[in-house]
PDB file of C-alpha atoms in Angstrom:
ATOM      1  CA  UNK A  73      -9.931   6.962  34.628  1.00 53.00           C
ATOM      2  CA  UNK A  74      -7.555   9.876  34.202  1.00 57.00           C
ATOM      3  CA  UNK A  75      -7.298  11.689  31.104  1.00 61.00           C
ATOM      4  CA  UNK A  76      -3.736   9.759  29.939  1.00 62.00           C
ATOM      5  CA  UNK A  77      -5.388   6.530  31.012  1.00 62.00           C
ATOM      6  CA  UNK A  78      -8.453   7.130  28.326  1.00 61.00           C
ATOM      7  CA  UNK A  79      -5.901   8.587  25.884  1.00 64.00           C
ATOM      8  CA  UNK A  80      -4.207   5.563  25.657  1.00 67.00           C
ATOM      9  CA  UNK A  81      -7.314   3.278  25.602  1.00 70.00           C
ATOM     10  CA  UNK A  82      -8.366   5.801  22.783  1.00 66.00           C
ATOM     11  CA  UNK A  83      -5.612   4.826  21.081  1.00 74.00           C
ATOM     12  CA  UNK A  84      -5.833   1.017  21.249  1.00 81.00           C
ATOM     13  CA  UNK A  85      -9.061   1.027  20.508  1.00 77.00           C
ATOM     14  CA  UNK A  86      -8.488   3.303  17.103  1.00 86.00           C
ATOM     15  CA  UNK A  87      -4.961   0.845  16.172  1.00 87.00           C
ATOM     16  CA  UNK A  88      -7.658  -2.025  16.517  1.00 89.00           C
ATOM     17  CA  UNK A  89     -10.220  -0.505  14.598  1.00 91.00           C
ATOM     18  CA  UNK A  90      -7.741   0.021  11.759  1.00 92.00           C
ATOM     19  CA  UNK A  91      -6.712  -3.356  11.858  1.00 91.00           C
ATOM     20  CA  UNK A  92      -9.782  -5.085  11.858  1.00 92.00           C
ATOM     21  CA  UNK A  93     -11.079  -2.742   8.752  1.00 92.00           C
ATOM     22  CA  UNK A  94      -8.175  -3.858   6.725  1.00 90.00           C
ATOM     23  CA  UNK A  95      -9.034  -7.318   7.194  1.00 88.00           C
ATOM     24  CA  UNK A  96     -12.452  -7.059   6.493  1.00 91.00           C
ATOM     25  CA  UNK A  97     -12.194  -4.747   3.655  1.00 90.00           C
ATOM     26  CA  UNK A  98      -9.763  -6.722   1.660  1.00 85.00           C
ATOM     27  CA  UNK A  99     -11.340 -10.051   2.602  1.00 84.00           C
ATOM     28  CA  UNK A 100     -14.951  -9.471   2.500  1.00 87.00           C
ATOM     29  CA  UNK A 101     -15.019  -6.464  -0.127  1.00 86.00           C
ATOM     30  CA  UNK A 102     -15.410  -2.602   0.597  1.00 89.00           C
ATOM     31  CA  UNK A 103     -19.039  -2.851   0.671  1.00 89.00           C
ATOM     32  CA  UNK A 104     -18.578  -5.002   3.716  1.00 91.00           C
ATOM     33  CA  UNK A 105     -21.008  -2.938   6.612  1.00 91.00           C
ATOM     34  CA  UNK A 106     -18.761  -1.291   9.197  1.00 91.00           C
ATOM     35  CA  UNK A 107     -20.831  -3.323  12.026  1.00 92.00           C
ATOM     36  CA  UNK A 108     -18.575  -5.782  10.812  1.00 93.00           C
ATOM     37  CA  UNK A 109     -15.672  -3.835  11.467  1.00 93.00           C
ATOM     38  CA  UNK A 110     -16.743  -2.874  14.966  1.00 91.00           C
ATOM     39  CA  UNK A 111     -17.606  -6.401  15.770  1.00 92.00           C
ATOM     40  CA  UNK A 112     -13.815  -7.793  14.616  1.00 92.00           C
ATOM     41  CA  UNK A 113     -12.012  -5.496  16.668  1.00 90.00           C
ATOM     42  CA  UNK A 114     -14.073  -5.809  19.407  1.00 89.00           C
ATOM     43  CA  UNK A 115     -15.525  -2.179  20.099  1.00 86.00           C
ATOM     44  CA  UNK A 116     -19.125  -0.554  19.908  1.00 87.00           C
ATOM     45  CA  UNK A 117     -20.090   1.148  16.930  1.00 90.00           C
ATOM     46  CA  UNK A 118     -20.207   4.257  18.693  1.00 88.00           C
ATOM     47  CA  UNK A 119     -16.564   4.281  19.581  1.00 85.00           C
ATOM     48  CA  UNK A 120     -16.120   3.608  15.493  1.00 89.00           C
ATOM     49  CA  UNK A 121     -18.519   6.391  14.829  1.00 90.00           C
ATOM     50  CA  UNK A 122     -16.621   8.632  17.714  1.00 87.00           C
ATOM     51  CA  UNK A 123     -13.368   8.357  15.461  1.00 89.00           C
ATOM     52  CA  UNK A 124     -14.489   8.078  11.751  1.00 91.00           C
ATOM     53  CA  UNK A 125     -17.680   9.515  10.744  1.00 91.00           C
ATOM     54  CA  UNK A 126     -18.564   7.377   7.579  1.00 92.00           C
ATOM     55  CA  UNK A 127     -16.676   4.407   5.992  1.00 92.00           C
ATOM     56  CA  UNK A 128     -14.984   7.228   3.565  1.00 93.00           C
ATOM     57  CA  UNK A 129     -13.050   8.729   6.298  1.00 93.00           C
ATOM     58  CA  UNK A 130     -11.955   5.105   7.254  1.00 93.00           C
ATOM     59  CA  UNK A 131     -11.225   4.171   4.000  1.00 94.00           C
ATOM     60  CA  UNK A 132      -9.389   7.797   3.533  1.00 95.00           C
ATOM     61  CA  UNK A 133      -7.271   7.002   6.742  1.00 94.00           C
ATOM     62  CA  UNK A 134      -6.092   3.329   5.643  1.00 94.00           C
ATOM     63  CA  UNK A 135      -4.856   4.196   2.200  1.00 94.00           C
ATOM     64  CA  UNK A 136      -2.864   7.008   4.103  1.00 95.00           C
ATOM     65  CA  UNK A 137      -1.301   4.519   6.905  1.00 94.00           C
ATOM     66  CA  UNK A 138      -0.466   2.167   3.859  1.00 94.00           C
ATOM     67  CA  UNK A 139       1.146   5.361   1.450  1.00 95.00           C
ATOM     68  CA  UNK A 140       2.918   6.255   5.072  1.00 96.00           C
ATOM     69  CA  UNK A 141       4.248   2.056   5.409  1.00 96.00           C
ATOM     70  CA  UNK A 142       5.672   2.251   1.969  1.00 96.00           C
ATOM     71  CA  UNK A 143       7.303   5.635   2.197  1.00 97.00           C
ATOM     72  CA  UNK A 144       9.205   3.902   5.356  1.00 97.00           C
ATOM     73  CA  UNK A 145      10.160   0.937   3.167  1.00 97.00           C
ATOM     74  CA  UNK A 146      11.438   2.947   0.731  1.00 98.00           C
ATOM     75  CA  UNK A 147      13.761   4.775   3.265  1.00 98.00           C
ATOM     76  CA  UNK A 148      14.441   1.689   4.548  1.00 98.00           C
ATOM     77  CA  UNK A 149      15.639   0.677   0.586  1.00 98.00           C
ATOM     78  CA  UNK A 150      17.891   3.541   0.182  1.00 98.00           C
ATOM     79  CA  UNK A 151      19.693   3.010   2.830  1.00 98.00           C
ATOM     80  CA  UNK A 152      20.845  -0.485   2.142  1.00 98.00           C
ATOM     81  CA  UNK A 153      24.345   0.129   0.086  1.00 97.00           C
ATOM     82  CA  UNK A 154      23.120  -2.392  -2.209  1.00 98.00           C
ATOM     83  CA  UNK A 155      21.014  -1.033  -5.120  1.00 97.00           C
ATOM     84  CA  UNK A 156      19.799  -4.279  -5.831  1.00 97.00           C
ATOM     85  CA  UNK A 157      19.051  -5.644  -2.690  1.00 97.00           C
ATOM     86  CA  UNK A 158      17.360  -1.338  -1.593  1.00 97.00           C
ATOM     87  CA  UNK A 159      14.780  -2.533  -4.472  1.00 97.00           C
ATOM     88  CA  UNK A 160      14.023  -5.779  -3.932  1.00 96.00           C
ATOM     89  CA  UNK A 161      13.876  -5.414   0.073  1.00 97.00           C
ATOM     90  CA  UNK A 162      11.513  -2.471  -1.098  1.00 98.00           C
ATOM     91  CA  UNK A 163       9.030  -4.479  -2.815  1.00 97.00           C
ATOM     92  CA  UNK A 164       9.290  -7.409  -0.714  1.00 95.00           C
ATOM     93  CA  UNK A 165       8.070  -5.311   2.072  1.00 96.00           C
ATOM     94  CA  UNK A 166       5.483  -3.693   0.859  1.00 96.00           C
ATOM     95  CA  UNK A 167       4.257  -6.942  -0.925  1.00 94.00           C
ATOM     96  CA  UNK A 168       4.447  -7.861   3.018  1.00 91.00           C
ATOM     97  CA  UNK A 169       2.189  -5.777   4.181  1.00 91.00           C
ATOM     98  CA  UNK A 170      -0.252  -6.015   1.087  1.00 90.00           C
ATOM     99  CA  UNK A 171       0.436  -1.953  -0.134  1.00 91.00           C
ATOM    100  CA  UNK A 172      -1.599  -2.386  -2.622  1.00 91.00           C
ATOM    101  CA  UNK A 173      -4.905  -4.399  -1.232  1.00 90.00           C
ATOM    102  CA  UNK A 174      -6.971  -0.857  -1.132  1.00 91.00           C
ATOM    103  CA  UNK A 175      -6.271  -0.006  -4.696  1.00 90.00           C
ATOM    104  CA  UNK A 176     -10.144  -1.124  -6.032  1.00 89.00           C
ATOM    105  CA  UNK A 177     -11.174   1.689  -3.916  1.00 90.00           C
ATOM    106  CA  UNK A 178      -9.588   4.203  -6.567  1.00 90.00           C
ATOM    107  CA  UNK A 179     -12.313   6.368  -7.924  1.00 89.00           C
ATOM    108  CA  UNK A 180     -14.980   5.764  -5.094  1.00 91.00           C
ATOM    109  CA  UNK A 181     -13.807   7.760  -2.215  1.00 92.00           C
ATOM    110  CA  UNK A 182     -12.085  11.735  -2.421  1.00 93.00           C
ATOM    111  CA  UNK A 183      -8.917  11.963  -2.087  1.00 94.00           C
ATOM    112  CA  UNK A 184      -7.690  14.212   0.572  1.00 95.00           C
ATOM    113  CA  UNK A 185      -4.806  16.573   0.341  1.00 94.00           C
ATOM    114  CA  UNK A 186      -2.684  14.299   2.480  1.00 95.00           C
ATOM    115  CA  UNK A 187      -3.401  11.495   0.334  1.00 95.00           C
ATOM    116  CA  UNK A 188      -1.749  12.969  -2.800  1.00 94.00           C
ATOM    117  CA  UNK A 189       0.978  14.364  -0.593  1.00 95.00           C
ATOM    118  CA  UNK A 190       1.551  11.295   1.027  1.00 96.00           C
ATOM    119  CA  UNK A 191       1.391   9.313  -2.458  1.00 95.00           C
ATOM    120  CA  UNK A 192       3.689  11.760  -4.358  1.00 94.00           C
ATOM    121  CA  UNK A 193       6.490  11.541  -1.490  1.00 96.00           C
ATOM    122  CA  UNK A 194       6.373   7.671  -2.089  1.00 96.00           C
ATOM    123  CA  UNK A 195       6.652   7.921  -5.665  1.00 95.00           C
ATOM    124  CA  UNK A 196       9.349  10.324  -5.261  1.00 96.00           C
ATOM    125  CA  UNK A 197      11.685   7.791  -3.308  1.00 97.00           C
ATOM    126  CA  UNK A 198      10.268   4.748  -5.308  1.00 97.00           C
ATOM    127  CA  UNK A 199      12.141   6.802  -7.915  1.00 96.00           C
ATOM    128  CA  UNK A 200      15.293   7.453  -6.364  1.00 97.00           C
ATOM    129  CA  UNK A 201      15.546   3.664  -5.878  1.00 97.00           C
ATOM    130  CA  UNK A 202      14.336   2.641  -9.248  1.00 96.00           C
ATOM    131  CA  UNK A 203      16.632   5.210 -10.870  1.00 96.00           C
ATOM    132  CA  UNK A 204      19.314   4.408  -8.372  1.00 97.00           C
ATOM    133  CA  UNK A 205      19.323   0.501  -9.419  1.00 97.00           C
ATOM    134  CA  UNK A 206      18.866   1.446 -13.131  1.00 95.00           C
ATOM    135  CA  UNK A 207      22.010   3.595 -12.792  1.00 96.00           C
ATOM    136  CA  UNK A 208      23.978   0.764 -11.513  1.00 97.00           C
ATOM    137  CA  UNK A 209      23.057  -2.036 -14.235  1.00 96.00           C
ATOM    138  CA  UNK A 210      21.149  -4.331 -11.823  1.00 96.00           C
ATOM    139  CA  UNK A 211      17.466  -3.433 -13.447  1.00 96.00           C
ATOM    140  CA  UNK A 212      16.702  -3.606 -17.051  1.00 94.00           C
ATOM    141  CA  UNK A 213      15.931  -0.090 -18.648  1.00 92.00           C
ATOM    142  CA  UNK A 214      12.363  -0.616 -19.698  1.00 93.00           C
ATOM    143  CA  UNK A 215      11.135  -0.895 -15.910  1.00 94.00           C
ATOM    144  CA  UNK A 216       9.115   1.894 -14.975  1.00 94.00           C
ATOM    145  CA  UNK A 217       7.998   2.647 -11.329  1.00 94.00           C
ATOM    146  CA  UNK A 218       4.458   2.611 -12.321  1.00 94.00           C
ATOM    147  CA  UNK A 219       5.376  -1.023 -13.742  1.00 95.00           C
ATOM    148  CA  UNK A 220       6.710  -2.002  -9.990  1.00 95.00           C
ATOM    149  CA  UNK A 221       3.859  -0.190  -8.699  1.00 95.00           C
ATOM    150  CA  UNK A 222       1.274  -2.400 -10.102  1.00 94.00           C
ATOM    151  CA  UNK A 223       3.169  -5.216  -9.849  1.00 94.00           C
ATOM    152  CA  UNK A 224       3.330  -5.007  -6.007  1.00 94.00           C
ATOM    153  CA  UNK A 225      -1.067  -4.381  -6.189  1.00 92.00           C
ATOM    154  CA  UNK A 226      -1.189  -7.449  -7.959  1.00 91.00           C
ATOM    155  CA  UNK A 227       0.821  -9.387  -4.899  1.00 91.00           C
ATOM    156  CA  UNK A 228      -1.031  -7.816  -2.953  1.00 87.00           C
ATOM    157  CA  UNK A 229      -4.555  -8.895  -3.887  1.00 80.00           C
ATOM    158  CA  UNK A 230      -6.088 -11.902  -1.728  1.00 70.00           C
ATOM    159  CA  UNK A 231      -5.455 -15.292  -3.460  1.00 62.00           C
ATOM    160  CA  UNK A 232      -8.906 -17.132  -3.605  1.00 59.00           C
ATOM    161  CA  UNK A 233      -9.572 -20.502  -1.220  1.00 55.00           C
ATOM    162  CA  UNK A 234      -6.583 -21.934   1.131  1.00 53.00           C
ATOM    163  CA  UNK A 235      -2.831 -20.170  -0.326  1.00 67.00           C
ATOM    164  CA  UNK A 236      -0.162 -22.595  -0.424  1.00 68.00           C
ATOM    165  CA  UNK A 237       2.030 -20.888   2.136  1.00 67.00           C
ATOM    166  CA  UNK A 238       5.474 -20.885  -0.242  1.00 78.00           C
ATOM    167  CA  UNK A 239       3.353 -19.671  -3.621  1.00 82.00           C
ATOM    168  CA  UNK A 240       3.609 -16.257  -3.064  1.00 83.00           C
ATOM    169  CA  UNK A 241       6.992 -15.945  -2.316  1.00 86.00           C
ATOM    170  CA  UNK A 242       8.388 -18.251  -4.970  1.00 89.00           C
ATOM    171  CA  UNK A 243       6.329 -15.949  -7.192  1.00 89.00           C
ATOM    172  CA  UNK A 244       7.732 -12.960  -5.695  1.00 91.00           C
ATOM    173  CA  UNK A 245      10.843 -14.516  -6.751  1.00 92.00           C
ATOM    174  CA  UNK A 246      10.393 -15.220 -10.117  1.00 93.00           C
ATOM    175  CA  UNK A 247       8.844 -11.518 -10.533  1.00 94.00           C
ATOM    176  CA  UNK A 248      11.735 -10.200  -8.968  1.00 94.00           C
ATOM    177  CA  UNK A 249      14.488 -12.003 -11.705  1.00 93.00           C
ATOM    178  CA  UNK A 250      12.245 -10.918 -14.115  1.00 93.00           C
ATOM    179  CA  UNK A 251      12.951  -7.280 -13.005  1.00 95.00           C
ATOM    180  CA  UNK A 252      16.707  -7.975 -13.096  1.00 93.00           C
ATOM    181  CA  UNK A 253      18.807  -6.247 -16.227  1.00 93.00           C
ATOM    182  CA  UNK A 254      19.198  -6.815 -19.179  1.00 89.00           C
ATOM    183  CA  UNK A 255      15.994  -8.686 -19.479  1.00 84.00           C
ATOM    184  CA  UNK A 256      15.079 -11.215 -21.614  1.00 81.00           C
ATOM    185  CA  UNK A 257      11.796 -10.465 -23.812  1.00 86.00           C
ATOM    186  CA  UNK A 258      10.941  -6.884 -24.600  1.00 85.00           C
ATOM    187  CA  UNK A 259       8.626  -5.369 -22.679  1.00 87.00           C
ATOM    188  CA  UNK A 260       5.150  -4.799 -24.784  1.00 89.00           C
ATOM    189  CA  UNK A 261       3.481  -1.613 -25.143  1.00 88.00           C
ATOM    190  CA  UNK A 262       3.868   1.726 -23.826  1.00 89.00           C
ATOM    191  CA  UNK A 263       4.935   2.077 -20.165  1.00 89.00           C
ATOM    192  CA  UNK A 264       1.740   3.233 -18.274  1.00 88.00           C
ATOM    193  CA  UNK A 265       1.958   7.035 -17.459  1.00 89.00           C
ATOM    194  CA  UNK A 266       1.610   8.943 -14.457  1.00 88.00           C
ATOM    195  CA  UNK A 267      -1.224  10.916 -15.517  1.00 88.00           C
ATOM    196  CA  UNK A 268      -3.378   7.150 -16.003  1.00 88.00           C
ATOM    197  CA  UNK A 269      -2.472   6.384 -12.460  1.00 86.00           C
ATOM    198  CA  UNK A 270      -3.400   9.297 -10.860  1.00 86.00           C
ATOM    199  CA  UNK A 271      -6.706   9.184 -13.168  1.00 88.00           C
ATOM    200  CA  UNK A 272      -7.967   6.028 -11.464  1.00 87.00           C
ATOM    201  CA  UNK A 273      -8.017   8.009  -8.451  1.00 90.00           C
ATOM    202  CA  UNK A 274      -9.143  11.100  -8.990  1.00 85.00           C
ATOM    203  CA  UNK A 275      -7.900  14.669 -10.467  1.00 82.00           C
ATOM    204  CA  UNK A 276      -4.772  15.956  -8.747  1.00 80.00           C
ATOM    205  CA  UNK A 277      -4.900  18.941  -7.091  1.00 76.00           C
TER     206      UNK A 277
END
């Protein structure tokens, strides 16, 4: 095989091996063995080992690819002229793709310097859009991007047995007038703070 042809099967192999740990991660629990992982996508566990040394560096390389997927949503968000519809089409899509699901893994693994780079860059546009909505009169003042933040982790945890296949997006819904100025009911409590959020992960460098 020449060197492009096992490039490219390199690469397949590693997209598959990401996929499959997602799944098995967020449905069977992070202390699910990483034969498992090998076994669902299909691939020895020495090709696994080959590309990720220990379950960490896996682990390290999903919550990057899913902190990567929700910076591109948020682009994706600020360019829509609509600073309603930027927000909501943000959190839609990263309810989507489940941006959340690897949050329980906050405080087990290190987090690498292109983790909190990565993280910060997607705060830093989650802001833009929050502020940008906020600025227009469409989201009611008390919403902080922390509160969206953990709002999207909690869509994006698996729902137990069979899911009815409309529930989570007529939830989504609701969630999402909820979010809509001026609000209804006061919000309780102190917004949650950046330095709590980070905490769960790990001190910043």
């Amino acid at each position: 095989m020449s060197t492009r042809g096992r490039q490219a099967e390199a690469a397949r192999n590693d997209l598959r091996l990401l996929r499959a740990a997602h799944e098995v991660f967020t449905t069977q629990g992070f202390d699910a063995p990483v034969s498992a992982i090998a076994k669902a996508a299909g691939v020895g566990m020495g090709s696994l080992y080959r590309r990720y040394r220990t379950k960490e560096e896996l682990l390290q390389r999903l919550c990057v690819i899913a902190m990567e997927r929700g910076v591109e949503a948020a682009e994706a968000g600020l360019a829509e002229p609509d600073p309603w519809e930027g927000l909501a089409s943000y959190i839609r899509a990263c309810v989507g793709f489940r941006s959340g699901a690897l949050a329980p893994v906050a405080g087990t693994i290190e987090v690498t310097d292109e983790m909190w780079r990565t993280a910060r860059k997607g705060t830093e546009l989650a802001d833009r859009l929050i502020t940008r909505a906020r600025a227009a009169g469409v989201l009611r003042g008390d919403v902080t991007t922390l509160d969206i933040s953990l709002l999207m982790e909690q869509f994006s945890r698996p729902a137990p047995g069979a899911e009815h296949p409309h529930a989570k997006e007529r939830l989504l819904t609701i969630a999402l007038d909820g979010l809509r100025a001026p609000g209804a009911t006061e919000l309780p409590g102190d917004p949650p703070s950046t330095e709590w959020y980070e905490g769960r992960w790990g001190s910043p460098p």
